[in-house]
CSV table of C-alpha atoms and ligand atoms in Angstrom, one decimal:
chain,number,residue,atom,x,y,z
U,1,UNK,CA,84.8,-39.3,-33.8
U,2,UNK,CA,85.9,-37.2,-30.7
U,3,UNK,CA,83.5,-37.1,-27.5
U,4,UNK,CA,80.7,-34.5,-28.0
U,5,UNK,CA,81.8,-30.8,-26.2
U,6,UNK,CA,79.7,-28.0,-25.8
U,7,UNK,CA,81.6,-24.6,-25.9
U,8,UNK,CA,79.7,-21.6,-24.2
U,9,UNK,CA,79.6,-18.8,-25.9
U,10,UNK,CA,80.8,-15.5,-23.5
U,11,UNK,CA,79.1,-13.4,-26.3
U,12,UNK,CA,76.1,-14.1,-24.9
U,13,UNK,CA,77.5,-13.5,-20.8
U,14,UNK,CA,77.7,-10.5,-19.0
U,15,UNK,CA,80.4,-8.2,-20.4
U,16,UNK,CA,80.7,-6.3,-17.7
U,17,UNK,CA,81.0,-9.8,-15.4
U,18,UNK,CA,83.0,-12.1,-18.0
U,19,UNK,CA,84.9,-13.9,-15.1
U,20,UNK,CA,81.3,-14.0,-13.6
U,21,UNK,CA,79.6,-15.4,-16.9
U,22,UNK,CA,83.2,-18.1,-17.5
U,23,UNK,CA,82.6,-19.4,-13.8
U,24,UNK,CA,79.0,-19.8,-15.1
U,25,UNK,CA,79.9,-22.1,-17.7
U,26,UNK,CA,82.2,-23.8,-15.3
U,27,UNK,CA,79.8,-24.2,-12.9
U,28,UNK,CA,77.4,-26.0,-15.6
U,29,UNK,CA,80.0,-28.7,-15.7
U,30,UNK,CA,81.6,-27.4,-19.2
U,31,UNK,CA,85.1,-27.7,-20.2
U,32,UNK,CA,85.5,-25.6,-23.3
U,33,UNK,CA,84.3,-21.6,-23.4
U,34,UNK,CA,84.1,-19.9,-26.6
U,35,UNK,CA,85.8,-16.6,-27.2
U,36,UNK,CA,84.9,-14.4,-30.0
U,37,UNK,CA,86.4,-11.6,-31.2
U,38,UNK,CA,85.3,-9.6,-33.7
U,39,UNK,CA,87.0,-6.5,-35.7
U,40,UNK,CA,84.5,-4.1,-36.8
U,41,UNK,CA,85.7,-5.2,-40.5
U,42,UNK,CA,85.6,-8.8,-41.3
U,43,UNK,CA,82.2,-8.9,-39.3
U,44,UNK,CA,80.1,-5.4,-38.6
U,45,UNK,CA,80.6,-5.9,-34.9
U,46,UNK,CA,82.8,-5.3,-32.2
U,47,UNK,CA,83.9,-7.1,-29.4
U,48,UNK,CA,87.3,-7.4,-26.7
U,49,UNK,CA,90.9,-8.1,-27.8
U,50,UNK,CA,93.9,-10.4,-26.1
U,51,UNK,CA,94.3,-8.2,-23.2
U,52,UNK,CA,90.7,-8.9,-21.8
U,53,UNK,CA,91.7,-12.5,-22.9
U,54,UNK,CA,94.6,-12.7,-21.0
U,55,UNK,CA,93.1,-11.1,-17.5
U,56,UNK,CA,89.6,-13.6,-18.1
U,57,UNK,CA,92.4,-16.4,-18.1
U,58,UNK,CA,93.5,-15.4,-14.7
U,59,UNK,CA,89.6,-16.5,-13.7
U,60,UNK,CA,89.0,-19.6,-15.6
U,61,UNK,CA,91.1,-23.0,-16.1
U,62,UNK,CA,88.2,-23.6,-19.1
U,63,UNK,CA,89.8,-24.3,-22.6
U,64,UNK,CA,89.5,-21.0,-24.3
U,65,UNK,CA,88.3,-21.7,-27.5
U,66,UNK,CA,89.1,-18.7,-29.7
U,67,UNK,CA,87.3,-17.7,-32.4
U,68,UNK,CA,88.9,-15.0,-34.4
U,69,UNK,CA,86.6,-13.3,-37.0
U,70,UNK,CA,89.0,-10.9,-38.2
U,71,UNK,CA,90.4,-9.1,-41.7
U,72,UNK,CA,94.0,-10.0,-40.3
U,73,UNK,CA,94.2,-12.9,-38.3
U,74,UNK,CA,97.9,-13.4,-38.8
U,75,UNK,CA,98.4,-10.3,-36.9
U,76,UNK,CA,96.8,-11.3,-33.5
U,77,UNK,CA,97.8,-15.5,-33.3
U,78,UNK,CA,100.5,-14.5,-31.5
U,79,UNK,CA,98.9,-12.2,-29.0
U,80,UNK,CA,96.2,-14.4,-27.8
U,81,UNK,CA,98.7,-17.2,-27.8
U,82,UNK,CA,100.3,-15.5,-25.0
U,83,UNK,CA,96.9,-13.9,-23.6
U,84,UNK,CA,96.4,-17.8,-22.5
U,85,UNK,CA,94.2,-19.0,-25.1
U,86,UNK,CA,93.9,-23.0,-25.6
U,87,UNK,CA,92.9,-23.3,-29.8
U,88,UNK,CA,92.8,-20.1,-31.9
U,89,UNK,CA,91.0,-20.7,-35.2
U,90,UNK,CA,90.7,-18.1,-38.4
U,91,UNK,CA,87.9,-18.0,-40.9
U,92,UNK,CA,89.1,-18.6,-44.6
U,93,UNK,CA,87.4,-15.8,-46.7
U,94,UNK,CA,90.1,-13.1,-46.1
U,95,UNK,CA,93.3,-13.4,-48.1
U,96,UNK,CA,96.3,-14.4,-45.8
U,97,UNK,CA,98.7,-17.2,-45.9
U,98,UNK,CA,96.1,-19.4,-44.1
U,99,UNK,CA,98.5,-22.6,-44.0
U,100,UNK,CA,101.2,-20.7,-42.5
U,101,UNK,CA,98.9,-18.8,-39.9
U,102,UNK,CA,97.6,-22.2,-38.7
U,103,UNK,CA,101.2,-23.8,-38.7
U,104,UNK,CA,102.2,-20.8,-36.3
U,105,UNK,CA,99.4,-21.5,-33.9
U,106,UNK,CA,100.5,-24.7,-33.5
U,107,UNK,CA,104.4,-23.9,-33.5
U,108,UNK,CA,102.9,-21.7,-30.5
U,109,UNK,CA,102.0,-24.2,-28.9
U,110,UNK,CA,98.4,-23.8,-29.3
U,111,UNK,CA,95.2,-26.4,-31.3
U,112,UNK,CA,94.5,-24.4,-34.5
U,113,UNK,CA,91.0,-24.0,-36.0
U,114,UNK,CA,89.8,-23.0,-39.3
U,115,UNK,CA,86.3,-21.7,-40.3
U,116,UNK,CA,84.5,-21.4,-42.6
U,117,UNK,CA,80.8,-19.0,-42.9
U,118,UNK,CA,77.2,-20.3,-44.2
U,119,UNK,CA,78.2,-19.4,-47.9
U,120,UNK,CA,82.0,-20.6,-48.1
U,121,UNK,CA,82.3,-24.1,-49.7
U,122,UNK,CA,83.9,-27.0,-48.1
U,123,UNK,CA,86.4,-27.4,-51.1
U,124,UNK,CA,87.7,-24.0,-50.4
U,125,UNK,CA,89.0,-25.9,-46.7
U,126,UNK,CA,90.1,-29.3,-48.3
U,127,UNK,CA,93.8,-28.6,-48.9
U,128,UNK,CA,94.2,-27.4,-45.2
U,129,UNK,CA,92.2,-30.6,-43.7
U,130,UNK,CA,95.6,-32.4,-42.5
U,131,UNK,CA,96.7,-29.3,-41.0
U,132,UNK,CA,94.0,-28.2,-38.6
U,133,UNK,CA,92.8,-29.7,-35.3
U,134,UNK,CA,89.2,-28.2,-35.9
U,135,UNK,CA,86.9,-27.4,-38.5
U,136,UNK,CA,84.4,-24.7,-37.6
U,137,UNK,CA,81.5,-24.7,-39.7
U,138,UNK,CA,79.0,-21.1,-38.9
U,139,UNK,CA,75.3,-22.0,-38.9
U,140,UNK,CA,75.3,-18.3,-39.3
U,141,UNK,CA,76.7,-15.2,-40.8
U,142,UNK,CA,79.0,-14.5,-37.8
U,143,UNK,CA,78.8,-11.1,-36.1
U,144,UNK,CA,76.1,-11.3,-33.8
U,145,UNK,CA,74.0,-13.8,-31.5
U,146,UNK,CA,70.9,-14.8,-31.2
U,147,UNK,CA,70.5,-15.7,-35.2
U,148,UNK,CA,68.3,-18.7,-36.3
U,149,UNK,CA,70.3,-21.7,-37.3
U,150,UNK,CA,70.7,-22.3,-41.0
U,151,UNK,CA,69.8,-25.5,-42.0
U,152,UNK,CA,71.3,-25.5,-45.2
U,153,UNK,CA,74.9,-25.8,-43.7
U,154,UNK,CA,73.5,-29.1,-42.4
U,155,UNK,CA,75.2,-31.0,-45.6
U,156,UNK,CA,78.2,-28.9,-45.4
U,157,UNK,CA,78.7,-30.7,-41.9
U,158,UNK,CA,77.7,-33.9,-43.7
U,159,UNK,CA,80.9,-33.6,-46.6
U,160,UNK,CA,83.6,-32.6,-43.7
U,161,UNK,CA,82.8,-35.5,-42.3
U,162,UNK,CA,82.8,-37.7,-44.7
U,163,UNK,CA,86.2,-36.3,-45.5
U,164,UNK,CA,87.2,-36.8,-42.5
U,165,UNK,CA,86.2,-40.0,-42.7
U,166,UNK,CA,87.7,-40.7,-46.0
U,167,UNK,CA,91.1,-39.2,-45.3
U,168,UNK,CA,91.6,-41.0,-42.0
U,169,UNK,CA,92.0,-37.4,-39.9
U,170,UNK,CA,90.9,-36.6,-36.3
U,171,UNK,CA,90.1,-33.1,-36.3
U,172,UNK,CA,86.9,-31.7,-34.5
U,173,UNK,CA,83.9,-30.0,-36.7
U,174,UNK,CA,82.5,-27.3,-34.3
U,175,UNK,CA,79.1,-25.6,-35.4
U,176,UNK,CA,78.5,-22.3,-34.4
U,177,UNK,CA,75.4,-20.3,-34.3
U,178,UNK,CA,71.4,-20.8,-33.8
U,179,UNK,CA,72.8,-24.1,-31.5
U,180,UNK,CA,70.5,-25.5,-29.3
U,181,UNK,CA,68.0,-28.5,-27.9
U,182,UNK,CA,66.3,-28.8,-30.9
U,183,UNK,CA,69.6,-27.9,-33.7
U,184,UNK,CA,72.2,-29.3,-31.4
U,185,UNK,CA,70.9,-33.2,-32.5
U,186,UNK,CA,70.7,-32.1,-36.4
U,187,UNK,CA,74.0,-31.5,-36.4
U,188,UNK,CA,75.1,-34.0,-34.2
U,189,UNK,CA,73.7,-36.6,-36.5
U,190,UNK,CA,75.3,-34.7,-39.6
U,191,UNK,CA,78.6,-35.5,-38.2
U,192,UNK,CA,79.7,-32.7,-35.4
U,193,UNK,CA,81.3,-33.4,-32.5
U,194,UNK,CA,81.2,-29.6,-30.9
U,195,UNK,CA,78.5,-27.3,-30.1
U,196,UNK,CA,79.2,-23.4,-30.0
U,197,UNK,CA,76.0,-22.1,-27.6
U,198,UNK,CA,75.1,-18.9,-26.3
U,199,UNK,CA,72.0,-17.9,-26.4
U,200,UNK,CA,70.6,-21.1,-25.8
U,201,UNK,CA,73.4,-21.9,-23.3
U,202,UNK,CA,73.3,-18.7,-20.9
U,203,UNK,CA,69.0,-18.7,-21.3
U,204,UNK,CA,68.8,-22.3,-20.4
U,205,UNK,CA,67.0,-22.6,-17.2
U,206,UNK,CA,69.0,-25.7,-16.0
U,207,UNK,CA,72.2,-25.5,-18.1
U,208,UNK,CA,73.4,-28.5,-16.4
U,209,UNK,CA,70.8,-30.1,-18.4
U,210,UNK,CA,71.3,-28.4,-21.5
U,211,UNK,CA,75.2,-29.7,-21.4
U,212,UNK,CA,74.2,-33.3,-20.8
U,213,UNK,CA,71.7,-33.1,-23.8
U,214,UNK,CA,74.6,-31.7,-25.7
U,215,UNK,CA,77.5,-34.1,-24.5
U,216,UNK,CA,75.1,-37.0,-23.6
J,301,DX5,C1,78.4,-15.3,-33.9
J,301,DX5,C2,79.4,-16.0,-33.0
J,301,DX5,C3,78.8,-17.0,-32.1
J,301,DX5,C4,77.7,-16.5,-31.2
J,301,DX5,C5,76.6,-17.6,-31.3
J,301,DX5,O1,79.2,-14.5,-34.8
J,301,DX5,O2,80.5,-16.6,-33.7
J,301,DX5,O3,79.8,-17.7,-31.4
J,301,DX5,O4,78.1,-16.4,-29.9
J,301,DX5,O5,75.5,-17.1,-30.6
J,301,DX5,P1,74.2,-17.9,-30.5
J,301,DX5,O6,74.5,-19.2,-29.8
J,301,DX5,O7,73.4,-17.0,-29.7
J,301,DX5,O8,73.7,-18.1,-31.9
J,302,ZN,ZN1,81.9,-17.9,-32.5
């Protein structure tokens, strides 16, 4: 099972400050910051696109970990691949060649991730499980933070593993949403190795403290 990684969640930062908000997570002594961009479509909300992607990467040597909740994934791997981003990962619900989407991220050079939302089964991610480098399980409907954490996803994390297990792979499983001190060790203990925080991360009063009771 990999190390345990928290990824801060920018959504949660100051978007008027990103650089300001990245150097926070930096400063906290984490190696991974979450990006997530939303379409306006595939979620109802709205956030930045691969050219504020590629000028954040000018501040921050953090792994950009980016999230992609969008109608058309396909059409942006390519542009944050060259915006500087470290592992791109697309939701299965829309309809897209999903195995050729994550084989181009990685023919660009770049992890892949592929997620899946609070009401997706696992078995609709099975085929892809010896193509992807992360597994992205949402512990909410994605769009917006601050949600509470949905337990019932907790044996969704459970089966990934196991399959994982199983079939003898190395990918992450990343949770994402409602994570923090007191969800953080539920999922942990379900099988994930990577914890998605925002609210919890950039509200922490010592977040040095809330990444070491993340990544132990
Ligand atoms: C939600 C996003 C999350 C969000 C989580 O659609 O995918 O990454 O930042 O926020 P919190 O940690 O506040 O639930
Ligand atoms: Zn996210």
């Amino acid at each position: 099972m990999p190390a345990p990684l928290l990824a801060p969640s920018l959504l949660a930062g100051d978007h008027a400050n990103l650089a300001g908000s990245a150097a926070e997570a930096a400063a906290a002594g984490a190696s991974w910051l979450h990006l997530d961009i939303m379409d306006g479509h595939f979620v109802p909300n709205l956030t930045f696109g691969p050219g504020t992607a590629a000028a954040l990467r000018k501040h921050t040597p953090l792994f950009l970990d980016t999230h992609l909740m969008l109608d058309n994934p396909g059409d942006y791997v390519e542009p944050f691949a060259r915006a500087g981003s470290d592992l791109i990962s697309v939701h299965i619900e829309p309809a897209y060649d999903h195995a050729a989407v994550l084989a181009r991220i990685r023919s660009l050079g770049k992890q892949n991730g592929l997620v899946l939302n609070p009401g997706t089964p696992v078995a609709a991610i099975e085929p892809l499980l010896a193509q992807v480098d992360l597994v992205l399980l949402m512990t909410v409907q994605p769009g917006f933070g601050g949600q509470s954490f949905r337990h019932d996803v907790l044996p969704k994390i459970e089966q990934v593993a196991r399959a994982r297990r199983e079939r003898g792979l190395a990918f992450r499983i990343e949770v994402d949403g409602g994570v923090d001190a007191a969800t953080a060790p539920l999922c942990r203990a379900a099988g994930a190795d990577t914890f998605v925080a925002g609210t919890a991360f950039f509200r922490a009063t010592d977040r040095v403290a809330f990444r070491r009771s993340i990544e132990g």
